[in-house]
Amino acid sequence: SVPIQRPPRRSRWPRTCPSSAGRPSPSSGLAERGGSDEVVAFLDSDIRPDPGFLRALVQPLALASIGATTGYRWYVPVRGGLWSAVRAAWNAAGLNIFFSDRYNFLWGGAWAIRRETLDRLDLAALWRGTLSEDLASTAAVKGAGLRVQFVPRAVAPTFEDCARQQSGEWTD
């Protein structure tokens, strides 16, 4: 079993560090790891995971064949509206790919990896200059002969509406 450390109550969780483009960069937070950290988890700040989310995301990493685990986002429209429903439906339709070991990938908004695997793959170097950290990470994990495991219990809601323009931008 992999022990889970919870952040102190008043901490800002998850920690993110701005990249040169002004958006959070997962690689810049890697230097903040503690020496006893066994697992590193990456979570988007707009998901609303339930109390068992992190445990569920990390638990499969106890198996040596699992290189990383992934969750997914579930859009939940707040006030509704056509474009919020379109984005939610489009997003939900993509969920089925995660059940295939061949086609699944690490969704950047909720994934975890053992520290030893992360260090061995040198993801921080791999991420430099890439457009998609999640796809580059997926390729590295699978290229090392390890599995990416989807964790259905780690599907987290995002409560958010969108207009037509936002829905169009999201699908591009």
Short mmCIF file of N, CA and C in Angstrom, two decimals:
data_model
loop_
_atom_site.label_atom_id
_atom_site.label_comp_id
_atom_site.label_asym_id
_atom_site.label_seq_id
_atom_site.Cartn_x
_atom_site.Cartn_y
_atom_site.Cartn_z
N SER A 1 0.85 -1.18 0.00
CA SER A 1 0.00 0.00 0.00
C SER A 1 0.88 1.23 0.00
N VAL A 2 0.42 2.27 -0.66
CA VAL A 2 1.17 3.51 -0.77
C VAL A 2 0.58 4.51 0.21
N PRO A 3 1.38 4.99 1.18
CA PRO A 3 0.83 5.95 2.14
C PRO A 3 0.51 7.28 1.46
N ILE A 4 -0.53 7.92 1.93
CA ILE A 4 -0.95 9.19 1.36
C ILE A 4 -0.75 10.28 2.40
N GLN A 5 -0.08 11.34 2.02
CA GLN A 5 0.06 12.49 2.90
C GLN A 5 -0.92 13.55 2.45
N ARG A 6 -1.66 14.05 3.38
CA ARG A 6 -2.59 15.13 3.06
C ARG A 6 -1.89 16.45 3.32
N PRO A 7 -2.22 17.48 2.54
CA PRO A 7 -1.59 18.79 2.77
C PRO A 7 -2.11 19.38 4.07
N PRO A 8 -1.33 20.29 4.70
CA PRO A 8 -1.83 20.99 5.88
C PRO A 8 -3.11 21.74 5.52
N ARG A 9 -3.98 21.93 6.46
CA ARG A 9 -5.28 22.54 6.21
C ARG A 9 -5.20 23.89 5.51
N ARG A 10 -4.26 24.73 5.86
CA ARG A 10 -4.22 26.08 5.30
C ARG A 10 -3.35 26.20 4.06
N SER A 11 -2.80 25.12 3.59
CA SER A 11 -1.92 25.23 2.43
C SER A 11 -2.73 25.47 1.16
N ARG A 12 -2.09 26.02 0.17
CA ARG A 12 -2.71 26.16 -1.15
C ARG A 12 -2.43 24.88 -1.89
N TRP A 13 -3.45 24.14 -2.20
CA TRP A 13 -3.29 22.83 -2.82
C TRP A 13 -4.12 22.76 -4.05
N PRO A 14 -3.69 22.37 -5.20
CA PRO A 14 -2.32 21.98 -5.45
C PRO A 14 -1.42 23.19 -5.67
N ARG A 15 -0.13 22.99 -5.47
CA ARG A 15 0.82 24.07 -5.74
C ARG A 15 1.07 24.12 -7.23
N THR A 16 1.06 25.32 -7.78
CA THR A 16 1.40 25.47 -9.19
C THR A 16 2.39 26.62 -9.30
N CYS A 17 3.21 26.57 -10.30
CA CYS A 17 4.19 27.62 -10.54
C CYS A 17 4.01 28.10 -11.97
N PRO A 18 4.04 29.42 -12.18
CA PRO A 18 3.82 29.90 -13.53
C PRO A 18 4.97 29.54 -14.46
N SER A 19 4.62 29.26 -15.69
CA SER A 19 5.64 29.01 -16.71
C SER A 19 5.94 30.33 -17.40
N SER A 20 6.81 30.29 -18.36
CA SER A 20 7.14 31.51 -19.09
C SER A 20 5.94 32.06 -19.85
N ALA A 21 4.98 31.19 -20.16
CA ALA A 21 3.79 31.63 -20.87
C ALA A 21 2.73 32.19 -19.91
N GLY A 22 3.01 32.17 -18.59
CA GLY A 22 2.09 32.70 -17.62
C GLY A 22 1.06 31.71 -17.11
N ARG A 23 1.07 30.49 -17.64
CA ARG A 23 0.13 29.48 -17.15
C ARG A 23 0.89 28.50 -16.26
N PRO A 24 0.20 27.77 -15.39
CA PRO A 24 0.91 26.83 -14.52
C PRO A 24 1.72 25.82 -15.31
N SER A 25 2.89 25.51 -14.81
CA SER A 25 3.76 24.53 -15.45
C SER A 25 4.01 23.38 -14.49
N PRO A 26 3.63 22.16 -14.86
CA PRO A 26 3.83 21.04 -13.94
C PRO A 26 5.30 20.81 -13.61
N SER A 27 6.20 21.07 -14.54
CA SER A 27 7.60 20.77 -14.30
C SER A 27 8.21 21.70 -13.26
N SER A 28 7.74 22.94 -13.15
CA SER A 28 8.33 23.86 -12.20
C SER A 28 7.99 23.48 -10.76
N GLY A 29 6.94 22.73 -10.52
CA GLY A 29 6.60 22.28 -9.18
C GLY A 29 7.35 21.04 -8.75
N LEU A 30 8.04 20.38 -9.66
CA LEU A 30 8.73 19.13 -9.32
C LEU A 30 9.86 19.35 -8.33
N ALA A 31 10.49 20.51 -8.35
CA ALA A 31 11.59 20.79 -7.44
C ALA A 31 11.11 20.90 -6.00
N GLU A 32 9.83 21.09 -5.77
CA GLU A 32 9.29 21.25 -4.42
C GLU A 32 9.02 19.94 -3.73
N ARG A 33 9.30 18.81 -4.36
CA ARG A 33 9.03 17.52 -3.75
C ARG A 33 9.87 17.32 -2.50
N GLY A 34 9.27 16.65 -1.51
CA GLY A 34 10.01 16.29 -0.31
C GLY A 34 10.79 15.01 -0.52
N GLY A 35 11.81 14.80 0.27
CA GLY A 35 12.65 13.62 0.13
C GLY A 35 11.92 12.31 0.39
N SER A 36 10.85 12.35 1.17
CA SER A 36 10.12 11.12 1.48
C SER A 36 8.91 10.89 0.58
N ASP A 37 8.67 11.79 -0.37
CA ASP A 37 7.52 11.64 -1.27
C ASP A 37 7.69 10.37 -2.10
N GLU A 38 6.68 9.51 -2.08
CA GLU A 38 6.70 8.29 -2.87
C GLU A 38 5.93 8.42 -4.17
N VAL A 39 4.98 9.33 -4.18
CA VAL A 39 4.10 9.53 -5.33
C VAL A 39 3.95 11.02 -5.57
N VAL A 40 3.88 11.39 -6.85
CA VAL A 40 3.59 12.77 -7.23
C VAL A 40 2.28 12.75 -7.99
N ALA A 41 1.35 13.61 -7.59
CA ALA A 41 0.05 13.71 -8.26
C ALA A 41 -0.10 15.10 -8.85
N PHE A 42 -0.67 15.16 -10.03
CA PHE A 42 -0.92 16.41 -10.73
C PHE A 42 -2.44 16.59 -10.84
N LEU A 43 -2.96 17.71 -10.35
CA LEU A 43 -4.40 17.96 -10.36
C LEU A 43 -4.68 19.37 -10.85
N ASP A 44 -5.67 19.51 -11.72
CA ASP A 44 -6.13 20.84 -12.13
C ASP A 44 -6.84 21.49 -10.95
N SER A 45 -6.73 22.80 -10.86
CA SER A 45 -7.34 23.51 -9.74
C SER A 45 -8.86 23.65 -9.88
N ASP A 46 -9.43 23.37 -11.04
CA ASP A 46 -10.88 23.55 -11.20
C ASP A 46 -11.68 22.25 -11.02
N ILE A 47 -11.01 21.13 -10.77
CA ILE A 47 -11.77 19.92 -10.48
C ILE A 47 -12.17 19.94 -9.00
N ARG A 48 -13.24 19.25 -8.68
CA ARG A 48 -13.73 19.18 -7.30
C ARG A 48 -13.78 17.71 -6.88
N PRO A 49 -12.62 17.15 -6.52
CA PRO A 49 -12.58 15.73 -6.16
C PRO A 49 -13.25 15.46 -4.83
N ASP A 50 -13.81 14.26 -4.70
CA ASP A 50 -14.41 13.87 -3.43
C ASP A 50 -13.30 13.40 -2.48
N PRO A 51 -13.61 13.18 -1.21
CA PRO A 51 -12.58 12.84 -0.24
C PRO A 51 -11.77 11.57 -0.56
N GLY A 52 -12.32 10.62 -1.29
CA GLY A 52 -11.59 9.39 -1.60
C GLY A 52 -10.82 9.44 -2.91
N PHE A 53 -10.88 10.56 -3.60
CA PHE A 53 -10.29 10.71 -4.93
C PHE A 53 -8.80 10.39 -4.96
N LEU A 54 -8.03 11.04 -4.12
CA LEU A 54 -6.58 10.89 -4.17
C LEU A 54 -6.15 9.46 -3.83
N ARG A 55 -6.79 8.88 -2.83
CA ARG A 55 -6.48 7.49 -2.47
C ARG A 55 -6.75 6.56 -3.67
N ALA A 56 -7.88 6.76 -4.33
CA ALA A 56 -8.23 5.93 -5.49
C ALA A 56 -7.22 6.12 -6.62
N LEU A 57 -6.79 7.35 -6.85
CA LEU A 57 -5.85 7.65 -7.93
C LEU A 57 -4.49 7.00 -7.68
N VAL A 58 -4.07 6.96 -6.44
CA VAL A 58 -2.73 6.47 -6.08
C VAL A 58 -2.68 4.95 -5.89
N GLN A 59 -3.74 4.36 -5.41
CA GLN A 59 -3.73 2.94 -5.03
C GLN A 59 -3.20 1.98 -6.10
N PRO A 60 -3.59 2.10 -7.38
CA PRO A 60 -3.08 1.15 -8.38
C PRO A 60 -1.56 1.20 -8.57
N LEU A 61 -0.92 2.27 -8.12
CA LEU A 61 0.54 2.38 -8.27
C LEU A 61 1.28 1.37 -7.40
N ALA A 62 0.57 0.67 -6.53
CA ALA A 62 1.18 -0.39 -5.73
C ALA A 62 1.60 -1.57 -6.62
N LEU A 63 1.01 -1.69 -7.80
CA LEU A 63 1.38 -2.74 -8.75
C LEU A 63 2.57 -2.27 -9.59
N ALA A 64 3.61 -3.06 -9.67
CA ALA A 64 4.83 -2.69 -10.39
C ALA A 64 4.58 -2.45 -11.88
N SER A 65 3.58 -3.09 -12.46
CA SER A 65 3.32 -2.95 -13.90
C SER A 65 2.63 -1.62 -14.25
N ILE A 66 2.10 -0.94 -13.26
CA ILE A 66 1.41 0.33 -13.49
C ILE A 66 2.43 1.47 -13.36
N GLY A 67 2.66 2.18 -14.46
CA GLY A 67 3.61 3.28 -14.44
C GLY A 67 3.01 4.58 -13.96
N ALA A 68 1.74 4.80 -14.29
CA ALA A 68 1.06 6.02 -13.88
C ALA A 68 -0.45 5.75 -13.92
N THR A 69 -1.18 6.55 -13.17
CA THR A 69 -2.63 6.44 -13.14
C THR A 69 -3.25 7.74 -13.60
N THR A 70 -4.46 7.65 -14.10
CA THR A 70 -5.13 8.86 -14.57
C THR A 70 -6.60 8.85 -14.18
N GLY A 71 -7.10 10.04 -13.96
CA GLY A 71 -8.52 10.27 -13.77
C GLY A 71 -9.04 11.03 -14.98
N TYR A 72 -10.12 11.74 -14.80
CA TYR A 72 -10.70 12.51 -15.90
C TYR A 72 -11.64 13.57 -15.32
N ARG A 73 -12.00 14.51 -16.14
CA ARG A 73 -12.91 15.58 -15.75
C ARG A 73 -14.32 15.23 -16.23
N TRP A 74 -15.31 15.61 -15.44
CA TRP A 74 -16.71 15.47 -15.80
C TRP A 74 -17.35 16.85 -15.66
N TYR A 75 -17.61 17.50 -16.81
CA TYR A 75 -18.22 18.83 -16.75
C TYR A 75 -19.66 18.73 -16.27
N VAL A 76 -20.00 19.57 -15.32
CA VAL A 76 -21.36 19.66 -14.79
C VAL A 76 -21.82 21.10 -14.97
N PRO A 77 -22.74 21.34 -15.93
CA PRO A 77 -23.24 22.71 -16.10
C PRO A 77 -23.96 23.18 -14.83
N VAL A 78 -23.76 24.44 -14.49
CA VAL A 78 -24.36 24.99 -13.27
C VAL A 78 -25.75 25.54 -13.56
N ARG A 79 -25.83 26.48 -14.50
CA ARG A 79 -27.12 27.05 -14.87
C ARG A 79 -27.70 26.40 -16.12
N GLY A 80 -26.89 25.64 -16.79
CA GLY A 80 -27.35 24.96 -17.99
C GLY A 80 -27.10 25.80 -19.24
N GLY A 81 -27.92 25.61 -20.21
CA GLY A 81 -27.74 26.30 -21.47
C GLY A 81 -27.21 25.34 -22.52
N LEU A 82 -27.51 25.65 -23.76
CA LEU A 82 -27.15 24.77 -24.86
C LEU A 82 -25.65 24.50 -24.93
N TRP A 83 -24.81 25.54 -24.87
CA TRP A 83 -23.38 25.35 -25.09
C TRP A 83 -22.70 24.66 -23.92
N SER A 84 -23.20 24.88 -22.73
CA SER A 84 -22.68 24.13 -21.58
C SER A 84 -23.01 22.65 -21.74
N ALA A 85 -24.21 22.35 -22.22
CA ALA A 85 -24.61 20.96 -22.45
C ALA A 85 -23.80 20.32 -23.58
N VAL A 86 -23.53 21.08 -24.63
CA VAL A 86 -22.72 20.56 -25.75
C VAL A 86 -21.33 20.19 -25.26
N ARG A 87 -20.69 21.07 -24.50
CA ARG A 87 -19.34 20.78 -24.00
C ARG A 87 -19.36 19.58 -23.06
N ALA A 88 -20.35 19.52 -22.18
CA ALA A 88 -20.43 18.40 -21.24
C ALA A 88 -20.62 17.07 -21.99
N ALA A 89 -21.46 17.07 -23.00
CA ALA A 89 -21.71 15.84 -23.77
C ALA A 89 -20.46 15.44 -24.56
N TRP A 90 -19.81 16.41 -25.18
CA TRP A 90 -18.60 16.14 -25.97
C TRP A 90 -17.52 15.56 -25.05
N ASN A 91 -17.35 16.16 -23.90
CA ASN A 91 -16.36 15.70 -22.93
C ASN A 91 -16.69 14.28 -22.45
N ALA A 92 -17.94 14.03 -22.15
CA ALA A 92 -18.35 12.71 -21.66
C ALA A 92 -18.13 11.63 -22.72
N ALA A 93 -18.34 11.97 -23.97
CA ALA A 93 -18.17 11.00 -25.05
C ALA A 93 -16.73 10.50 -25.15
N GLY A 94 -15.78 11.31 -24.72
CA GLY A 94 -14.38 10.92 -24.78
C GLY A 94 -13.95 9.98 -23.66
N LEU A 95 -14.79 9.80 -22.68
CA LEU A 95 -14.43 8.99 -21.52
C LEU A 95 -14.11 7.54 -21.89
N ASN A 96 -14.79 6.99 -22.88
CA ASN A 96 -14.63 5.56 -23.20
C ASN A 96 -13.21 5.19 -23.64
N ILE A 97 -12.45 6.11 -24.18
CA ILE A 97 -11.09 5.79 -24.63
C ILE A 97 -10.18 5.39 -23.47
N PHE A 98 -10.51 5.87 -22.27
CA PHE A 98 -9.65 5.59 -21.12
C PHE A 98 -9.71 4.13 -20.67
N PHE A 99 -10.70 3.39 -21.12
CA PHE A 99 -10.81 1.98 -20.74
C PHE A 99 -9.96 1.07 -21.61
N SER A 100 -9.31 1.62 -22.63
CA SER A 100 -8.46 0.84 -23.53
C SER A 100 -6.99 1.07 -23.18
N ASP A 101 -6.28 0.01 -22.80
CA ASP A 101 -4.84 0.15 -22.52
C ASP A 101 -4.08 0.64 -23.75
N ARG A 102 -4.57 0.30 -24.90
CA ARG A 102 -3.87 0.69 -26.13
C ARG A 102 -4.00 2.18 -26.43
N TYR A 103 -5.18 2.75 -26.20
CA TYR A 103 -5.42 4.13 -26.60
C TYR A 103 -5.51 5.13 -25.46
N ASN A 104 -5.55 4.67 -24.22
CA ASN A 104 -5.70 5.63 -23.13
C ASN A 104 -4.46 6.51 -23.00
N PHE A 105 -4.59 7.56 -22.24
CA PHE A 105 -3.50 8.50 -22.04
C PHE A 105 -3.65 9.15 -20.68
N LEU A 106 -2.61 9.80 -20.23
CA LEU A 106 -2.66 10.52 -18.97
C LEU A 106 -3.36 11.85 -19.20
N TRP A 107 -4.51 12.01 -18.58
CA TRP A 107 -5.20 13.30 -18.67
C TRP A 107 -4.48 14.25 -17.71
N GLY A 108 -3.99 15.35 -18.23
CA GLY A 108 -3.16 16.28 -17.46
C GLY A 108 -3.81 16.85 -16.22
N GLY A 109 -5.12 16.79 -16.11
CA GLY A 109 -5.82 17.38 -14.97
C GLY A 109 -5.91 16.50 -13.75
N ALA A 110 -5.56 15.22 -13.87
CA ALA A 110 -5.60 14.31 -12.72
C ALA A 110 -4.81 13.06 -13.04
N TRP A 111 -3.56 13.04 -12.61
CA TRP A 111 -2.77 11.83 -12.80
C TRP A 111 -1.71 11.73 -11.72
N ALA A 112 -1.22 10.51 -11.51
CA ALA A 112 -0.22 10.27 -10.48
C ALA A 112 0.83 9.30 -11.00
N ILE A 113 2.02 9.42 -10.42
CA ILE A 113 3.15 8.60 -10.84
C ILE A 113 4.06 8.37 -9.63
N ARG A 114 4.65 7.18 -9.54
CA ARG A 114 5.61 6.94 -8.46
C ARG A 114 6.83 7.82 -8.68
N ARG A 115 7.39 8.29 -7.59
CA ARG A 115 8.56 9.17 -7.67
C ARG A 115 9.71 8.49 -8.43
N GLU A 116 9.94 7.22 -8.15
CA GLU A 116 11.05 6.51 -8.81
C GLU A 116 10.83 6.45 -10.32
N THR A 117 9.58 6.28 -10.75
CA THR A 117 9.28 6.24 -12.18
C THR A 117 9.47 7.61 -12.80
N LEU A 118 8.99 8.63 -12.11
CA LEU A 118 9.13 10.00 -12.60
C LEU A 118 10.61 10.35 -12.76
N ASP A 119 11.42 10.02 -11.77
CA ASP A 119 12.85 10.31 -11.83
C ASP A 119 13.54 9.52 -12.95
N ARG A 120 13.17 8.25 -13.10
CA ARG A 120 13.79 7.42 -14.13
C ARG A 120 13.48 7.93 -15.54
N LEU A 121 12.26 8.40 -15.74
CA LEU A 121 11.86 8.89 -17.05
C LEU A 121 12.31 10.32 -17.31
N ASP A 122 12.74 11.01 -16.26
CA ASP A 122 13.18 12.41 -16.36
C ASP A 122 12.16 13.26 -17.10
N LEU A 123 10.94 13.25 -16.58
CA LEU A 123 9.85 13.96 -17.24
C LEU A 123 10.09 15.46 -17.32
N ALA A 124 10.76 16.03 -16.34
CA ALA A 124 11.02 17.47 -16.38
C ALA A 124 11.79 17.84 -17.66
N ALA A 125 12.77 17.04 -18.02
CA ALA A 125 13.53 17.29 -19.25
C ALA A 125 12.65 17.02 -20.47
N LEU A 126 11.85 15.98 -20.41
CA LEU A 126 10.97 15.63 -21.52
C LEU A 126 9.95 16.74 -21.80
N TRP A 127 9.49 17.40 -20.75
CA TRP A 127 8.45 18.43 -20.91
C TRP A 127 8.97 19.74 -21.51
N ARG A 128 10.26 19.97 -21.44
CA ARG A 128 10.78 21.23 -21.98
C ARG A 128 10.47 21.33 -23.47
N GLY A 129 9.76 22.38 -23.83
CA GLY A 129 9.46 22.63 -25.23
C GLY A 129 8.30 21.84 -25.80
N THR A 130 7.63 21.05 -25.01
CA THR A 130 6.50 20.27 -25.53
C THR A 130 5.20 21.07 -25.42
N LEU A 131 4.28 20.80 -26.31
CA LEU A 131 2.97 21.46 -26.27
C LEU A 131 2.01 20.73 -25.36
N SER A 132 2.23 19.44 -25.14
CA SER A 132 1.29 18.63 -24.37
C SER A 132 2.05 17.74 -23.38
N GLU A 133 2.14 18.21 -22.13
CA GLU A 133 2.84 17.43 -21.11
C GLU A 133 2.18 16.06 -20.91
N ASP A 134 0.85 16.02 -21.00
CA ASP A 134 0.17 14.75 -20.74
C ASP A 134 0.47 13.71 -21.82
N LEU A 135 0.49 14.10 -23.07
CA LEU A 135 0.78 13.13 -24.13
C LEU A 135 2.26 12.72 -24.13
N ALA A 136 3.15 13.66 -23.82
CA ALA A 136 4.57 13.32 -23.72
C ALA A 136 4.81 12.37 -22.55
N SER A 137 4.13 12.58 -21.45
CA SER A 137 4.26 11.71 -20.28
C SER A 137 3.72 10.31 -20.58
N THR A 138 2.59 10.27 -21.27
CA THR A 138 2.00 8.98 -21.66
C THR A 138 2.98 8.19 -22.52
N ALA A 139 3.56 8.84 -23.52
CA ALA A 139 4.51 8.16 -24.41
C ALA A 139 5.72 7.65 -23.63
N ALA A 140 6.20 8.42 -22.67
CA ALA A 140 7.37 8.00 -21.89
C ALA A 140 7.04 6.80 -21.00
N VAL A 141 5.88 6.84 -20.34
CA VAL A 141 5.48 5.73 -19.47
C VAL A 141 5.30 4.45 -20.28
N LYS A 142 4.54 4.54 -21.36
CA LYS A 142 4.29 3.35 -22.19
C LYS A 142 5.58 2.89 -22.88
N GLY A 143 6.43 3.83 -23.26
CA GLY A 143 7.70 3.48 -23.89
C GLY A 143 8.63 2.73 -22.95
N ALA A 144 8.44 2.92 -21.65
CA ALA A 144 9.24 2.21 -20.65
C ALA A 144 8.66 0.83 -20.34
N GLY A 145 7.61 0.45 -21.07
CA GLY A 145 7.00 -0.86 -20.86
C GLY A 145 6.03 -0.91 -19.69
N LEU A 146 5.59 0.25 -19.22
CA LEU A 146 4.66 0.32 -18.10
C LEU A 146 3.27 0.69 -18.60
N ARG A 147 2.27 0.39 -17.78
CA ARG A 147 0.89 0.68 -18.16
C ARG A 147 0.42 2.01 -17.59
N VAL A 148 -0.48 2.64 -18.32
CA VAL A 148 -1.24 3.77 -17.82
C VAL A 148 -2.59 3.20 -17.40
N GLN A 149 -2.94 3.35 -16.14
CA GLN A 149 -4.16 2.78 -15.60
C GLN A 149 -5.21 3.88 -15.36
N PHE A 150 -6.33 3.76 -16.03
CA PHE A 150 -7.46 4.67 -15.78
C PHE A 150 -8.14 4.23 -14.50
N VAL A 151 -8.49 5.20 -13.67
CA VAL A 151 -9.15 4.94 -12.39
C VAL A 151 -10.53 5.60 -12.42
N PRO A 152 -11.58 4.83 -12.68
CA PRO A 152 -12.92 5.42 -12.76
C PRO A 152 -13.32 6.20 -11.51
N ARG A 153 -12.83 5.78 -10.36
CA ARG A 153 -13.15 6.47 -9.11
C ARG A 153 -12.49 7.85 -9.05
N ALA A 154 -11.56 8.12 -9.97
CA ALA A 154 -10.85 9.40 -10.01
C ALA A 154 -11.38 10.30 -11.11
N VAL A 155 -12.64 10.15 -11.45
CA VAL A 155 -13.31 11.10 -12.35
C VAL A 155 -13.90 12.18 -11.46
N ALA A 156 -13.49 13.41 -11.68
CA ALA A 156 -13.88 14.51 -10.79
C ALA A 156 -14.71 15.55 -11.55
N PRO A 157 -15.72 16.09 -10.89
CA PRO A 157 -16.55 17.09 -11.55
C PRO A 157 -15.88 18.47 -11.63
N THR A 158 -16.22 19.18 -12.67
CA THR A 158 -15.91 20.60 -12.80
C THR A 158 -17.24 21.29 -13.01
N PHE A 159 -17.63 22.12 -12.06
CA PHE A 159 -18.90 22.82 -12.13
C PHE A 159 -18.68 24.13 -12.87
N GLU A 160 -19.16 24.19 -14.12
CA GLU A 160 -18.84 25.35 -14.95
C GLU A 160 -19.78 25.43 -16.14
N ASP A 161 -20.18 26.63 -16.47
CA ASP A 161 -20.96 26.89 -17.68
C ASP A 161 -20.06 27.48 -18.73
N CYS A 162 -20.51 27.48 -19.97
CA CYS A 162 -19.76 28.14 -21.02
C CYS A 162 -20.72 28.67 -22.08
N ALA A 163 -20.23 29.64 -22.81
CA ALA A 163 -20.98 30.22 -23.92
C ALA A 163 -20.51 29.56 -25.23
N ARG A 164 -21.12 29.96 -26.32
CA ARG A 164 -20.80 29.37 -27.62
C ARG A 164 -19.31 29.49 -27.96
N GLN A 165 -18.74 30.67 -27.76
CA GLN A 165 -17.33 30.89 -28.09
C GLN A 165 -16.43 29.99 -27.25
N GLN A 166 -16.70 29.90 -25.95
CA GLN A 166 -15.89 29.05 -25.08
C GLN A 166 -16.01 27.58 -25.47
N SER A 167 -17.20 27.16 -25.84
CA SER A 167 -17.40 25.77 -26.25
C SER A 167 -16.61 25.48 -27.52
N GLY A 168 -16.63 26.42 -28.46
CA GLY A 168 -15.87 26.26 -29.70
C GLY A 168 -14.37 26.22 -29.44
N GLU A 169 -13.88 27.08 -28.56
CA GLU A 169 -12.47 27.09 -28.22
C GLU A 169 -12.06 25.79 -27.55
N TRP A 170 -12.92 25.26 -26.70
CA TRP A 170 -12.62 24.02 -25.97
C TRP A 170 -12.49 22.84 -26.92
N THR A 171 -13.32 22.79 -27.97
CA THR A 171 -13.29 21.66 -28.88
C THR A 171 -12.17 21.75 -29.92
N ASP A 172 -11.57 22.90 -30.06
CA ASP A 172 -10.46 23.05 -31.03
C ASP A 172 -9.20 22.38 -30.56
#
